[in-house]
PDB file of C-alpha atoms in Angstrom:
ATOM      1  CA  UNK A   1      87.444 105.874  29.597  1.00 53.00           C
ATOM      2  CA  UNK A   2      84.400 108.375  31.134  1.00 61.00           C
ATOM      3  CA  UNK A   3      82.050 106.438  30.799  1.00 66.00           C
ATOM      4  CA  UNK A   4      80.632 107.362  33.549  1.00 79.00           C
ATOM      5  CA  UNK A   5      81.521 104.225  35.109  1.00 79.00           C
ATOM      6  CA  UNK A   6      82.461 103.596  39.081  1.00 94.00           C
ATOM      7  CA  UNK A   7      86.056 102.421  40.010  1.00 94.00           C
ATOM      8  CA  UNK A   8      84.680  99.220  40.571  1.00 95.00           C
ATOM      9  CA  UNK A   9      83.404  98.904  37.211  1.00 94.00           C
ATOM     10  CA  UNK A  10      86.403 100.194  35.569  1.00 94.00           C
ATOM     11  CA  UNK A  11      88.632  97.664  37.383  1.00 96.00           C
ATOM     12  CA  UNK A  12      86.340  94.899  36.077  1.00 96.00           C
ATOM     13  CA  UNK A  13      86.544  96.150  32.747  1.00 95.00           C
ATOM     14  CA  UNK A  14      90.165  96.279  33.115  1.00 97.00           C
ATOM     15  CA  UNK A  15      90.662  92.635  34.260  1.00 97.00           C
ATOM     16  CA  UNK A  16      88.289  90.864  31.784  1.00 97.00           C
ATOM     17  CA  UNK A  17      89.942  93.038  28.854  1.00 97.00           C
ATOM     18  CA  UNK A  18      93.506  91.603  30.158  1.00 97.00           C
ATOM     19  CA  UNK A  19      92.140  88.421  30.226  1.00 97.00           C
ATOM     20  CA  UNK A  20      90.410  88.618  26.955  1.00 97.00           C
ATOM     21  CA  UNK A  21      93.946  90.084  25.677  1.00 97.00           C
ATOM     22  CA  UNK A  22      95.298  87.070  26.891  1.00 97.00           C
ATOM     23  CA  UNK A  23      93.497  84.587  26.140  1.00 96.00           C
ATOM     24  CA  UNK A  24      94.439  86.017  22.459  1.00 96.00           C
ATOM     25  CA  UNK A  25      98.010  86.020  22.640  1.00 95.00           C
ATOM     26  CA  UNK A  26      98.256  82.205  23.993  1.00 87.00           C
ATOM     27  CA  UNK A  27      95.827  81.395  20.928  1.00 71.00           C
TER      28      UNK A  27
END
């Protein structure tokens, strides 16, 4: 994931794709 992206971002990134994830798997 270089994206060129700071840690911060990534971590966001992270944490809204596990909630995304989630939010698929209760559906």
């Amino acid at each position: 994931m270089a994206l060129g992206l700071s840690e911060k971002e990534q971590l966001v990134l992270r944490k809204f794709r596990i909630a995304i994830e989630e939010a698929l798997g209760r559906a």
